[in-house]
Short mmCIF file of C-alpha atoms in Angstrom, two decimals:
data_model
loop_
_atom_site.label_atom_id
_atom_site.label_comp_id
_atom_site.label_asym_id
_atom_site.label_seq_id
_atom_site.Cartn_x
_atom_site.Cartn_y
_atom_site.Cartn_z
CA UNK A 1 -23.35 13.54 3.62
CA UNK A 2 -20.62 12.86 1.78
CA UNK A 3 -20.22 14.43 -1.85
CA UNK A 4 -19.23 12.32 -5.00
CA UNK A 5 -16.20 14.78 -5.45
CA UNK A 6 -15.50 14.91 -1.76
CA UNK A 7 -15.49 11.09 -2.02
CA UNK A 8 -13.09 10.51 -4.99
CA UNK A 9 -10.62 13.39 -3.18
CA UNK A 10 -10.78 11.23 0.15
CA UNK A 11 -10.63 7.63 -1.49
CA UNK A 12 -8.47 8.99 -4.35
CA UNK A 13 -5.52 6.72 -3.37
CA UNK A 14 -7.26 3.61 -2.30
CA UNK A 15 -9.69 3.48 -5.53
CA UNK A 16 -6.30 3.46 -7.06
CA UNK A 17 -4.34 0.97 -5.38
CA UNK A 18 -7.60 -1.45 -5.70
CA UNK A 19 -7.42 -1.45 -9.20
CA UNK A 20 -4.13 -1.85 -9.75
CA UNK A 21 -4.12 -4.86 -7.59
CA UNK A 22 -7.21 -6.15 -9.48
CA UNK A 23 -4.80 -5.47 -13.10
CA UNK A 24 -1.92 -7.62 -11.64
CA UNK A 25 -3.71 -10.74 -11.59
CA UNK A 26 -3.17 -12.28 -15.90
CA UNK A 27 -6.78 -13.18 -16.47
CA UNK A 28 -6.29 -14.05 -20.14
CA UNK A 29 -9.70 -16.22 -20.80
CA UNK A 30 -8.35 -17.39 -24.09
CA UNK A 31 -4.96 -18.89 -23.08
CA UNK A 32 -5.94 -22.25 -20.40
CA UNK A 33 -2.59 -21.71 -18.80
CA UNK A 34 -4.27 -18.89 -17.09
CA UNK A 35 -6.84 -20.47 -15.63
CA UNK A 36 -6.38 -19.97 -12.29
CA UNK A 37 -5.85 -16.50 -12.37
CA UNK A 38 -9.02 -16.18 -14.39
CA UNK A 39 -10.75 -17.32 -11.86
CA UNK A 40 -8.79 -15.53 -8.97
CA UNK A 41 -10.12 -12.03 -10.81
CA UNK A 42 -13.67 -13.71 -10.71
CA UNK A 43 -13.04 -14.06 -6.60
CA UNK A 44 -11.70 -10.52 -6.54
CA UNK A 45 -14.26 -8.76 -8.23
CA UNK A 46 -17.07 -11.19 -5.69
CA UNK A 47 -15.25 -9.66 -3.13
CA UNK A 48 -14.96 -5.89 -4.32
CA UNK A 49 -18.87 -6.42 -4.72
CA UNK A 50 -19.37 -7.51 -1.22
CA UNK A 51 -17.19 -4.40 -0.12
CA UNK A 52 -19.39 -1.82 -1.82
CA UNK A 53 -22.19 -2.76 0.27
CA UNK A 54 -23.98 -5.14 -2.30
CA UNK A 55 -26.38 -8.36 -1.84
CA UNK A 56 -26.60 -11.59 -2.84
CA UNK A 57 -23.15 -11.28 -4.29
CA UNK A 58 -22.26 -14.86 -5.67
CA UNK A 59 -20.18 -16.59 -8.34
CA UNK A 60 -22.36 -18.25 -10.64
CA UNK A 61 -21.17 -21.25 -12.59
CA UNK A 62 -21.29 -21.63 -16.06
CA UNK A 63 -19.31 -24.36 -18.38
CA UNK A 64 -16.74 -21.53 -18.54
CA UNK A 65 -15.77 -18.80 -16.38
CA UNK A 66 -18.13 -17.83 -13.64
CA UNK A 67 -20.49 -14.77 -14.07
CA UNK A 68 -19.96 -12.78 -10.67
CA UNK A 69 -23.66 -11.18 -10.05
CA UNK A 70 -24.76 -8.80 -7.04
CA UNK A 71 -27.88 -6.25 -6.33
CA UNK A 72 -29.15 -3.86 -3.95
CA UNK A 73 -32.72 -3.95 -4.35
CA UNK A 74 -33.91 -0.52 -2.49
CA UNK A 75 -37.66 -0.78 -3.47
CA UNK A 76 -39.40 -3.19 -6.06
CA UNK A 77 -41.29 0.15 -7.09
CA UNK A 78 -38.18 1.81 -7.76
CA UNK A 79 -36.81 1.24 -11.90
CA UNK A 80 -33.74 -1.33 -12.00
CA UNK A 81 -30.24 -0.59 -13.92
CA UNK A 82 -28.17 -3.67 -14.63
CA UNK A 83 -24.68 -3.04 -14.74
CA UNK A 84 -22.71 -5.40 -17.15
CA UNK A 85 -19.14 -5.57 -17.26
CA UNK A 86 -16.06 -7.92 -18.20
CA UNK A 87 -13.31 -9.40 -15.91
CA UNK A 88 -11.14 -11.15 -18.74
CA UNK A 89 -8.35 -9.59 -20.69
CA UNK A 90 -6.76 -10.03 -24.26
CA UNK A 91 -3.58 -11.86 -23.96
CA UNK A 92 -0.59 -9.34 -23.65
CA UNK A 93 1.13 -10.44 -26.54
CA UNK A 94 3.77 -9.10 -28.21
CA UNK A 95 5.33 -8.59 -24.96
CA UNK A 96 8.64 -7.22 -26.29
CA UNK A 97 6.57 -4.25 -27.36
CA UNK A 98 5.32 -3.18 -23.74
CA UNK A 99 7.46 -0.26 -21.79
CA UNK A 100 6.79 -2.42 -19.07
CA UNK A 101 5.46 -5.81 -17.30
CA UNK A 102 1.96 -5.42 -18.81
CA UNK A 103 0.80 -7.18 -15.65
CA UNK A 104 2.71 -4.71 -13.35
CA UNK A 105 1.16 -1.85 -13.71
CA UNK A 106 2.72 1.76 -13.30
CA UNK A 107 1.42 5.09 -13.61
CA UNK A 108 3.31 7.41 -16.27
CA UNK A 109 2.81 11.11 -16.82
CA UNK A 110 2.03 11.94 -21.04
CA UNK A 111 1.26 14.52 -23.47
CA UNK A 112 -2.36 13.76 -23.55
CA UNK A 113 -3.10 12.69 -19.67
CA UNK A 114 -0.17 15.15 -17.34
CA UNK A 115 -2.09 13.71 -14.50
CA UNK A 116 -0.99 10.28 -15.23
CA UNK A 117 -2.14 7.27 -16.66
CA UNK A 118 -2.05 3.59 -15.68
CA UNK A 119 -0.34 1.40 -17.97
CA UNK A 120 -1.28 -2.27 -17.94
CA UNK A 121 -3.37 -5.16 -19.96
CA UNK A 122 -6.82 -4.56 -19.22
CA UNK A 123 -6.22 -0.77 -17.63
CA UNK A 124 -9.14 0.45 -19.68
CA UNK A 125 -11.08 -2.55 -21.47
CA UNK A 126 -12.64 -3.42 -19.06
CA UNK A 127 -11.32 -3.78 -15.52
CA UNK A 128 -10.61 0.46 -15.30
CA UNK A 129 -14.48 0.84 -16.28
CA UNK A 130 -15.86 -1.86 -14.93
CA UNK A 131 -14.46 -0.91 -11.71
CA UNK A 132 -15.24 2.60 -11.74
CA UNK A 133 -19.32 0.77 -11.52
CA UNK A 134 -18.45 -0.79 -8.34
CA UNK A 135 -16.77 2.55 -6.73
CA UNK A 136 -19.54 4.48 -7.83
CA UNK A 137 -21.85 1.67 -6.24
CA UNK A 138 -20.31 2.00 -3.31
CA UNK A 139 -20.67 5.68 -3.25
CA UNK A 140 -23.81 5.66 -3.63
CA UNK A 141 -24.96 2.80 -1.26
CA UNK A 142 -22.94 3.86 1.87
CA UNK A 143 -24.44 7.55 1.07
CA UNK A 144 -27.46 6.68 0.77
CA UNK A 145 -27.54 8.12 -2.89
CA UNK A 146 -28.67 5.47 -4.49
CA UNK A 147 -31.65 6.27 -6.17
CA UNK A 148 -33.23 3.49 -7.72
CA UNK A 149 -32.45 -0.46 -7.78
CA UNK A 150 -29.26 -2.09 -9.10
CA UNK A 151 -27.44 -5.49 -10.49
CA UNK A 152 -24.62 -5.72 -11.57
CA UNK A 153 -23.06 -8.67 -13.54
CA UNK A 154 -19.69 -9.09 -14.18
CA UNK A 155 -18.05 -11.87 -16.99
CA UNK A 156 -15.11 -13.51 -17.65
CA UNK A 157 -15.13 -14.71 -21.45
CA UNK A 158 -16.19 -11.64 -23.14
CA UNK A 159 -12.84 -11.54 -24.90
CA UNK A 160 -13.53 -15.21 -25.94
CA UNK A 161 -17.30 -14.40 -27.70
CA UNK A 162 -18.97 -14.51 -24.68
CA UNK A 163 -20.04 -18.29 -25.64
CA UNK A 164 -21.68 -19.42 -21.88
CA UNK A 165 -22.95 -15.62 -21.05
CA UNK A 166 -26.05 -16.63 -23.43
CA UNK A 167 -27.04 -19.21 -21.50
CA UNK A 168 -26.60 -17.73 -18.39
CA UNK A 169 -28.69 -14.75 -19.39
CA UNK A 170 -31.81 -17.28 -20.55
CA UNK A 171 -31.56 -19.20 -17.60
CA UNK A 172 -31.57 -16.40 -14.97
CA UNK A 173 -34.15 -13.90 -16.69
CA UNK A 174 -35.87 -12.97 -13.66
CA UNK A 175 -32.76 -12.67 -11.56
CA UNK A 176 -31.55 -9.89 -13.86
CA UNK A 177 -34.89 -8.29 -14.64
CA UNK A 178 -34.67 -4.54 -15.47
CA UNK A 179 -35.28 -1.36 -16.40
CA UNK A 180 -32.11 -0.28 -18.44
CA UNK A 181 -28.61 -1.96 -18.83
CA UNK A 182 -25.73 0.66 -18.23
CA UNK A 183 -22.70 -0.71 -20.30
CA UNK A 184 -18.74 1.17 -20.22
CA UNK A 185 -17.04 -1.04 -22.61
CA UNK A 186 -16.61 1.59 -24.97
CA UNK A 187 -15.09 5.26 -25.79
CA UNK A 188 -15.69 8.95 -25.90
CA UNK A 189 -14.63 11.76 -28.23
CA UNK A 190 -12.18 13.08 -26.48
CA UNK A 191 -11.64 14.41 -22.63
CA UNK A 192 -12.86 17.75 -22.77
CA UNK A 193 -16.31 16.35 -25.72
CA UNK A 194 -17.78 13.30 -23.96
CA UNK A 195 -20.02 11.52 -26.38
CA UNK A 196 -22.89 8.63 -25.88
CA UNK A 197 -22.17 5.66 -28.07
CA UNK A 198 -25.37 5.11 -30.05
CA UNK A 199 -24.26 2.87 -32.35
CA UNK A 200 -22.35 -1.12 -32.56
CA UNK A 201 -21.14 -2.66 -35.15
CA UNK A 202 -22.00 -6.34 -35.69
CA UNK A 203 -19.46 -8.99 -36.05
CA UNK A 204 -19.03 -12.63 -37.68
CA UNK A 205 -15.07 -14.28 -36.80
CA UNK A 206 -14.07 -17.02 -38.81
CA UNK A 207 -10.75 -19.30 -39.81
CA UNK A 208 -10.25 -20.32 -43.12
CA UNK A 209 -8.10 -23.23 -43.95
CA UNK A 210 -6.40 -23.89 -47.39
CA UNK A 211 -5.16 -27.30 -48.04
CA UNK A 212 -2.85 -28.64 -50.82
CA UNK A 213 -0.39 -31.88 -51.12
CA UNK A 214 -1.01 -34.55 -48.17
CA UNK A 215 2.51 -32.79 -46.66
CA UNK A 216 5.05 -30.00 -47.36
CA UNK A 217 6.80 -30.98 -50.00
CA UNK A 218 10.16 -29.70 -51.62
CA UNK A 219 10.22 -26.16 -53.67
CA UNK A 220 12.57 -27.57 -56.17
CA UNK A 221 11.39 -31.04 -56.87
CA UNK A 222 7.63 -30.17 -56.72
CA UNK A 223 7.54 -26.30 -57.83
CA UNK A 224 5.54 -25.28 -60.50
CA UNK A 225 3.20 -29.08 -60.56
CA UNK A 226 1.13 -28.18 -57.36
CA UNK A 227 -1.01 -25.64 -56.09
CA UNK A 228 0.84 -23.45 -53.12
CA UNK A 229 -1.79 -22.66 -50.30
CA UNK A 230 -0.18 -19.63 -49.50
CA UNK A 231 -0.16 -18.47 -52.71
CA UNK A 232 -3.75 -19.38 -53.69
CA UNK A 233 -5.04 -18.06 -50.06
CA UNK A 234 -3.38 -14.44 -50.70
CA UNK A 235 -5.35 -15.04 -54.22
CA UNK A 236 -8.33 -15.41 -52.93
CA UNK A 237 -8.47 -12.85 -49.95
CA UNK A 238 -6.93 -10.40 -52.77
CA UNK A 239 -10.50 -11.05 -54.76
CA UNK A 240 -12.48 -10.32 -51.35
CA UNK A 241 -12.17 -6.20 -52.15
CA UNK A 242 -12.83 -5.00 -55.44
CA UNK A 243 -10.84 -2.39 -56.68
CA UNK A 244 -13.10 0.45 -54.78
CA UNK A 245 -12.19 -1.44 -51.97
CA UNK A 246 -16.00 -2.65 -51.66
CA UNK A 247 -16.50 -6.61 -50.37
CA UNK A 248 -17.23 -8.58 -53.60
CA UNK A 249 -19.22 -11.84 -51.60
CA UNK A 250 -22.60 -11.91 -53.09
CA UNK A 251 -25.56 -10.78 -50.85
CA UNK A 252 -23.33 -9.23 -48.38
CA UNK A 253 -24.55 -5.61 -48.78
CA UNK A 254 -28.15 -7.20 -49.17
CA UNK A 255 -29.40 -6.16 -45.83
CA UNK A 256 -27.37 -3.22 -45.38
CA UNK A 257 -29.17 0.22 -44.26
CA UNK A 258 -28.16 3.49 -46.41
CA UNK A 259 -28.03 6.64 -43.97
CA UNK A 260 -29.24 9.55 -45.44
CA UNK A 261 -27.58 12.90 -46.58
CA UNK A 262 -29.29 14.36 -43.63
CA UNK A 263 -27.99 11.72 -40.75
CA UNK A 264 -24.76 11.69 -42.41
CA UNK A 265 -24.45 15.33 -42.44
CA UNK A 266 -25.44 15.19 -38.41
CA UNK A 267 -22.60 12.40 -37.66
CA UNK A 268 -20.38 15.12 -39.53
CA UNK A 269 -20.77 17.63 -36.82
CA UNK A 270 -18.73 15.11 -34.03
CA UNK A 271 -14.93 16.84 -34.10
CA UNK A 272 -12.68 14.77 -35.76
CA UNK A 273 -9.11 15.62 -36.90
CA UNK A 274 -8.09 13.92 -40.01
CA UNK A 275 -4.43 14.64 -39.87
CA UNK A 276 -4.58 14.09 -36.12
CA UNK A 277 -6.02 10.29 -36.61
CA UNK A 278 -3.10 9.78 -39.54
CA UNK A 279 -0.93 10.88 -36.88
CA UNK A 280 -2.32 8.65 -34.13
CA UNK A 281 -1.69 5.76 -35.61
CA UNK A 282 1.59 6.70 -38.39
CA UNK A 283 0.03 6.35 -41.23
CA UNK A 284 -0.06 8.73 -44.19
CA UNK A 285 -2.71 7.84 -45.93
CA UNK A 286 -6.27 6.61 -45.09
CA UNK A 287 -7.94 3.45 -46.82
CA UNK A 288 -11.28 2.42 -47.50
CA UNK A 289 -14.45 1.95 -49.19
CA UNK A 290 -14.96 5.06 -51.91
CA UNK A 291 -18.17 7.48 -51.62
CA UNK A 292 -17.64 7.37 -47.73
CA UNK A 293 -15.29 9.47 -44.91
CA UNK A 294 -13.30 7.75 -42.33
CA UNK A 295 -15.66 8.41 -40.08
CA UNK A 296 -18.37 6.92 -41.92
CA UNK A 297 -16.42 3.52 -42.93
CA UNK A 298 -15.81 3.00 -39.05
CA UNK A 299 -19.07 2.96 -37.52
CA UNK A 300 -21.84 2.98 -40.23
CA UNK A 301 -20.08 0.63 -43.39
CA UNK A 302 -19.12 -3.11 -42.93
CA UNK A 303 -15.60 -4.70 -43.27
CA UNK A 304 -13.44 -7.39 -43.86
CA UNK A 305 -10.34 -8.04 -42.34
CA UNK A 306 -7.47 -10.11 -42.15
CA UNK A 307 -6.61 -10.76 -38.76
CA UNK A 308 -4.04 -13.46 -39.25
CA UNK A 309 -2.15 -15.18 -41.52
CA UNK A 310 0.06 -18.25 -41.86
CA UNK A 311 1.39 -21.18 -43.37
CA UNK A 312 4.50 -22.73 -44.44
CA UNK A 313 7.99 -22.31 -42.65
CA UNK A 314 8.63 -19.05 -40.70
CA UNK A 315 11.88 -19.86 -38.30
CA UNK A 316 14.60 -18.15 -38.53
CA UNK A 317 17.14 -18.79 -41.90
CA UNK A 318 15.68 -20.54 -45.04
CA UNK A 319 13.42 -23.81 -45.65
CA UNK A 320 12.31 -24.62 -49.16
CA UNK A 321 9.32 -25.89 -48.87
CA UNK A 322 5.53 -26.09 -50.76
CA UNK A 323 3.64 -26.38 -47.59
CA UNK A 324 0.65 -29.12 -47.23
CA UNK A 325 -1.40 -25.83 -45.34
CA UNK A 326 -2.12 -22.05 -45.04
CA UNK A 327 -4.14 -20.35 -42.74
CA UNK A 328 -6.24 -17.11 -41.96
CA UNK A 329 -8.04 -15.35 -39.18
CA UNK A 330 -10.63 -13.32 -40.74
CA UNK A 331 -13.36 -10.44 -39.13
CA UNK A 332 -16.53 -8.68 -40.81
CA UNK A 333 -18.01 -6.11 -38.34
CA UNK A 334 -21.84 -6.17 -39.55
CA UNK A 335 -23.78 -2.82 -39.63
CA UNK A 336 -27.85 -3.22 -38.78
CA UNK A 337 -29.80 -5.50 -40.32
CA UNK A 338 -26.75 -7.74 -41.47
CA UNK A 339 -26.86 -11.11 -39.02
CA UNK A 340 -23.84 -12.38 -38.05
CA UNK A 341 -25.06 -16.37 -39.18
CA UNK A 342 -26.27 -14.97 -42.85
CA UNK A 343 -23.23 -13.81 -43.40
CA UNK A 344 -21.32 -16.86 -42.25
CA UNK A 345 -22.84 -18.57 -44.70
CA UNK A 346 -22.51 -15.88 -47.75
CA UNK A 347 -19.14 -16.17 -46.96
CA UNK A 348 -18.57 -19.66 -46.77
CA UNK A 349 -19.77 -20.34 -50.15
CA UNK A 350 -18.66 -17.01 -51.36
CA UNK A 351 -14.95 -18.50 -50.49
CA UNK A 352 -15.37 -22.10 -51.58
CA UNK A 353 -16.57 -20.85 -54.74
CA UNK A 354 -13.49 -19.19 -55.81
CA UNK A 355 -10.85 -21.76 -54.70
CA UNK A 356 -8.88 -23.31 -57.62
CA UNK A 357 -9.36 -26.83 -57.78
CA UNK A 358 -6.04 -28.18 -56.43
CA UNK A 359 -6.68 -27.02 -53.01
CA UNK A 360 -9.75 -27.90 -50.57
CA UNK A 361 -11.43 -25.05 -48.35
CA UNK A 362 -12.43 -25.41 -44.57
CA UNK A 363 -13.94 -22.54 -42.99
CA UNK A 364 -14.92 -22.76 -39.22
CA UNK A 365 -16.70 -20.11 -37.13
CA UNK A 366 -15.51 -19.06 -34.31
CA UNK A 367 -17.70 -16.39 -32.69
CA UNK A 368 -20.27 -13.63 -33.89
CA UNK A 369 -22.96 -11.17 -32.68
CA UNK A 370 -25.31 -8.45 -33.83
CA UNK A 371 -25.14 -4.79 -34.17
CA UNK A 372 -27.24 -2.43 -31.92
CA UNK A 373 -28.84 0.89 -32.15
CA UNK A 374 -29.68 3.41 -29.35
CA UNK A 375 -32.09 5.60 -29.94
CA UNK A 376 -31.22 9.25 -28.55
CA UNK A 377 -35.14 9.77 -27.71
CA UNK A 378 -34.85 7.65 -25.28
CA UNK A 379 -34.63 8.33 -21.19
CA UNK A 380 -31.45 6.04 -20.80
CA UNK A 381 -29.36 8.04 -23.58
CA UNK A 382 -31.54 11.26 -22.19
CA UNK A 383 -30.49 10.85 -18.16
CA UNK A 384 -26.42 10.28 -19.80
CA UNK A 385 -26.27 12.93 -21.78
CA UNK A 386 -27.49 15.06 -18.83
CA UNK A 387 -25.19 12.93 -16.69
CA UNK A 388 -21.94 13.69 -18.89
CA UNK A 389 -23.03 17.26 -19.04
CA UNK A 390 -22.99 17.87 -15.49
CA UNK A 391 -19.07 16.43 -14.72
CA UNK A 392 -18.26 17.73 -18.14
CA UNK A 393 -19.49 21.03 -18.19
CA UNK A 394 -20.50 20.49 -21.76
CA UNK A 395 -23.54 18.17 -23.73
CA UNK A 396 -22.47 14.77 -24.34
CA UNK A 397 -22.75 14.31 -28.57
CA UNK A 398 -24.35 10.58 -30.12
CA UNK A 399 -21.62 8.56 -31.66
CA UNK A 400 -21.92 5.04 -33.58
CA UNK A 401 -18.81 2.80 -32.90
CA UNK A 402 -16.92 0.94 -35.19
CA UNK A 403 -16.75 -1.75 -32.31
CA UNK A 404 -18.84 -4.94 -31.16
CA UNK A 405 -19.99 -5.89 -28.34
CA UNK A 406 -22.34 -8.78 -29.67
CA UNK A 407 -23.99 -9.50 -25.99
CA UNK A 408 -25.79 -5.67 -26.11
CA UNK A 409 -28.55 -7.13 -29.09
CA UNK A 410 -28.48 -10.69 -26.64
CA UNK A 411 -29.81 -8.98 -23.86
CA UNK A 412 -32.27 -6.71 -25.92
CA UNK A 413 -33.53 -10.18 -27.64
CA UNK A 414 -33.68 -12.35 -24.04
CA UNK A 415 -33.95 -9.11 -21.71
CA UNK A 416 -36.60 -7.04 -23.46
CA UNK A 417 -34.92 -3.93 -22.28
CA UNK A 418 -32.52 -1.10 -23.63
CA UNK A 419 -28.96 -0.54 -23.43
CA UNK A 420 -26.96 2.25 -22.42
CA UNK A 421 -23.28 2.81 -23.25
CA UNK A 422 -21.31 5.65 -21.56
CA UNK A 423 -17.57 4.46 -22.48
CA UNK A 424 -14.95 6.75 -20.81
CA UNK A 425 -12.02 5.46 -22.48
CA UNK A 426 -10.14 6.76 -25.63
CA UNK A 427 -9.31 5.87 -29.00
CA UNK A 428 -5.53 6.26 -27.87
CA UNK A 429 -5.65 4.10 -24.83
CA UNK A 430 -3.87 1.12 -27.13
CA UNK A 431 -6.93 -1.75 -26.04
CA UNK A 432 -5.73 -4.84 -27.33
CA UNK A 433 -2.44 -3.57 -28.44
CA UNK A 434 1.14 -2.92 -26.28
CA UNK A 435 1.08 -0.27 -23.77
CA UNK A 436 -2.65 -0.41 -23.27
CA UNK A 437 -3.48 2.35 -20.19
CA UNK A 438 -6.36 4.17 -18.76
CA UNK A 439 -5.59 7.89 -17.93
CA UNK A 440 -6.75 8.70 -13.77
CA UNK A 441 -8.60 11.66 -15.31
CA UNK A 442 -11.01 9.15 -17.08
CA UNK A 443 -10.96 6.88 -13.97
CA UNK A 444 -12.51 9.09 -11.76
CA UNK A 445 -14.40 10.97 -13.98
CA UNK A 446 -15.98 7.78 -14.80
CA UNK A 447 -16.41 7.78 -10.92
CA UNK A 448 -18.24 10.78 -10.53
CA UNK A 449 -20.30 10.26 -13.52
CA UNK A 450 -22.25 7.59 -13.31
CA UNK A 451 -24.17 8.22 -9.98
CA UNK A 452 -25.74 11.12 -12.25
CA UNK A 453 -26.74 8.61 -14.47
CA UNK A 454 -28.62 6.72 -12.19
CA UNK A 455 -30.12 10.36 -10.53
CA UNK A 456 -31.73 11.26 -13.69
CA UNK A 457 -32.48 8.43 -15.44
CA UNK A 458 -34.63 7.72 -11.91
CA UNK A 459 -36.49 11.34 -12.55
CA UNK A 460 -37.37 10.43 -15.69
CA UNK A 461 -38.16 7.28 -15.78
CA UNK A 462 -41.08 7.94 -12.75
CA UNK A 463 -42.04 11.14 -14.65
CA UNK A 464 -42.76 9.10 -17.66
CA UNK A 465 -44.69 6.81 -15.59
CA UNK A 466 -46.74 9.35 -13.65
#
């Protein structure tokens, strides 16, 4: 019987070369001239199912991208883990700031992984730990290690909101029927302190749209007599912080919880770095809402962002114009208890409420979700903690995420069932930025993980049941 280590050392250079094949195709679900290849991952990943031994592999239409789904059901008696994982990348853009083809990927020694790591879009969110699920799959069906039942689904808009995966999810309910879903979308501390993710932020998107004159009309002739859009947008995202840099819509902290002293003090105890984070990402000064720590306004606080903004001329040389339009992308990652269509709507007539009256407001919704809690009673964060101990050789620590992934409270609501989230990437892997990469140490540790995971989660879940 083959070992999980022995397996990784034998298969070390395929389960390499198979997912870098898997990051050369451009699935990009948001941009439609990569449609094809979106759906050539889709056929790749059915395939890479069908190789690690599972059944009733099949692509399963939705009015987007297909949901790839497989299972090897061992024994109906046996507790079920549902694997979920993502197929579609961000778009790679700006490309002039890659090091190289981010759809060619290469392998590049660094300070933080000397083993290497593989540099390409999608290296780590999601196709790197999505795919480590499918070796480890493998590993443990052609072992015969698997211990318990599993599904696994696999998506391809989850960079777009996930908009079909809903339906999918309440029209196959008994098809993906379990136990526990088992989730690596997300990070740990650091590679020598794994950590559990515990903890999702919400998150309601939006576009706002500022309109003035009927079209862009001359900076000389008309300046000064009519209302700039770009000026009176910066205006009025200016007035969204107040000067404590808390969000000034009314009702927005309504809903949300206040940790105490006590929990606070117990997130404190994660190792964090404060001049190391500056460092990570150049800045030299951190920025946020008063009375709380960085670490606090990332995971457990709500925001508002600006994700984009525009309007006007921006070519190259000069254009004097007052133009007819301005434009912003805007984000508020939601903490429990906030929900994501409440505060659409705060924020909506929060924002229409404070335009000047020679401009009109439109502001459209794009895509939203809730946040999520697990609790670390529970077997699931239990058998990972155990699991991340044993490759690790050292306790896995809770964690709450500054992130979203708004499906994890979808499949609570339509599922009835818990979610699990052992991430195994790292806050410097660059996800949806230039350079993104995965380092191999993460790979296979992910590898040889996970079929701990599934080991004890299986013990405990029939001990509790006994």
């Amino acid at each position: 019987m083959s070992t999980i280590t022995s397996f990784i050392d034998k298969n070390r250079d395929r389960l390499l070369s198979e997912l870098t094949e898997l990051l050369k195709i451009p699935s990009v679900s948001a941009d439609p001239a990569f449609h094809q290849d979106v759906l050539d991952t889709a056929k790749a990943v059915q395939q890479a199912l069908i190789a690690s031994g599972c059944e009733n592999v099949e692509l399963c239409d939705t009015p987007g991208y297909p949901v790839v789904y497989g299972d090897k059901i061992i024994d109906p008696q046996l507790p079920t883990v549902l694997v979920y994982g993502h197929y579609d990348v961000q778009p790679a853009d700006p490309l002039h700031l890659w090091d190289n083809d981010p759809f060619d990927p290469i392998i590049k020694k660094t300070e933080l992984h000397p083993e290497g790591a593989i540099f390409a879009r999608g290296a780590c969110d999601d196709k790197g730990q999505m795919y480590m699920h499918v070796k480890a799959i493998e590993y443990m069906i052609k072992n015969d290690q698997l211990p318990c039942n599993v599904k696994i689904i696999v998506e391809g808009e989850e960079e777009i909101g996930s908009e079909n995966l809903e339906g999918f999810v309440k029209a196959n309910k008994e098809k993906l029927k379990n136990d526990v879903i088992l989730i690596s979308d997300t990070g740990m501390i650091s590679k020598t302190q794994p950590s559990v993710t515990t903890g999702l932020r919400g998150l309601s998107y939006l576009e706002v749209e500022v309109t003035g004159p009927n079209r862009d009309l001359h900076s000389g002739l008309y300046g000064g007599t009519v209302a700039n859009p770009i000026n009176i947008l910066a205006k009025m995202i200016a007035s969204l912080h107040d000067e404590n840099n808390k969000i000034t819509i009314s009702g927005f902290y309504d809903k949300v919880e206040e940790l105490s002293q006590a929990e606070r003090n117990e997130m404190a105890k994660a190792p964090f770095s404060l001049e190391e984070y500056r460092k990570s990402i150049g800045i030299p000064q951190e920025h946020g809402e008063k009375g709380y720590v960085t670490n606090e306004r990332n995971s457990i606080r709500p925001t508002l962002d600006v994700n984009g903004i525009w309007g006007g001329y921006i070519g190259e040389g000069a254009k004097t114009v007052i133009p007819s339009k301005a434009y912003a992308k805007i984000s508020m990652r939601l903490v429990p208890h906030q929900v994501s269509p409440e505060i659409m709507e705060l924020f909506t007539n929060h924002f229409k409420s404070i335009a000047p009256s020679g401009v009109t407001v439109k502001v459209t919704s794009h895509h939203g979700g809730e946040a999520y809690v697990t609790p670390i009673d529970s077997i699931e964060y239990l058998a990972a903690k155990k699991a991340y101990g044993d490759t690790f050789d050292t306790p896995a620590i809770p964690v709450r995420s500054g992130g979203s992934i708004p499906i994890v409270a979808l499949f609570e609501k339509e599922l009835k069932s818990k979610t699990i989230l052992m991430g195994f990437g790292l806050d410097s892997d660059a996800i949806h930025s230039p350079n993104e990469h995965f380092g191999l140490f993460n790979y296979f540790k992910g590898i040889e993980t996970i079929p701990s995971f599934y080991k004890y989660y299986t013990e405990l879940f029939l001990n509790k049941n006994i």
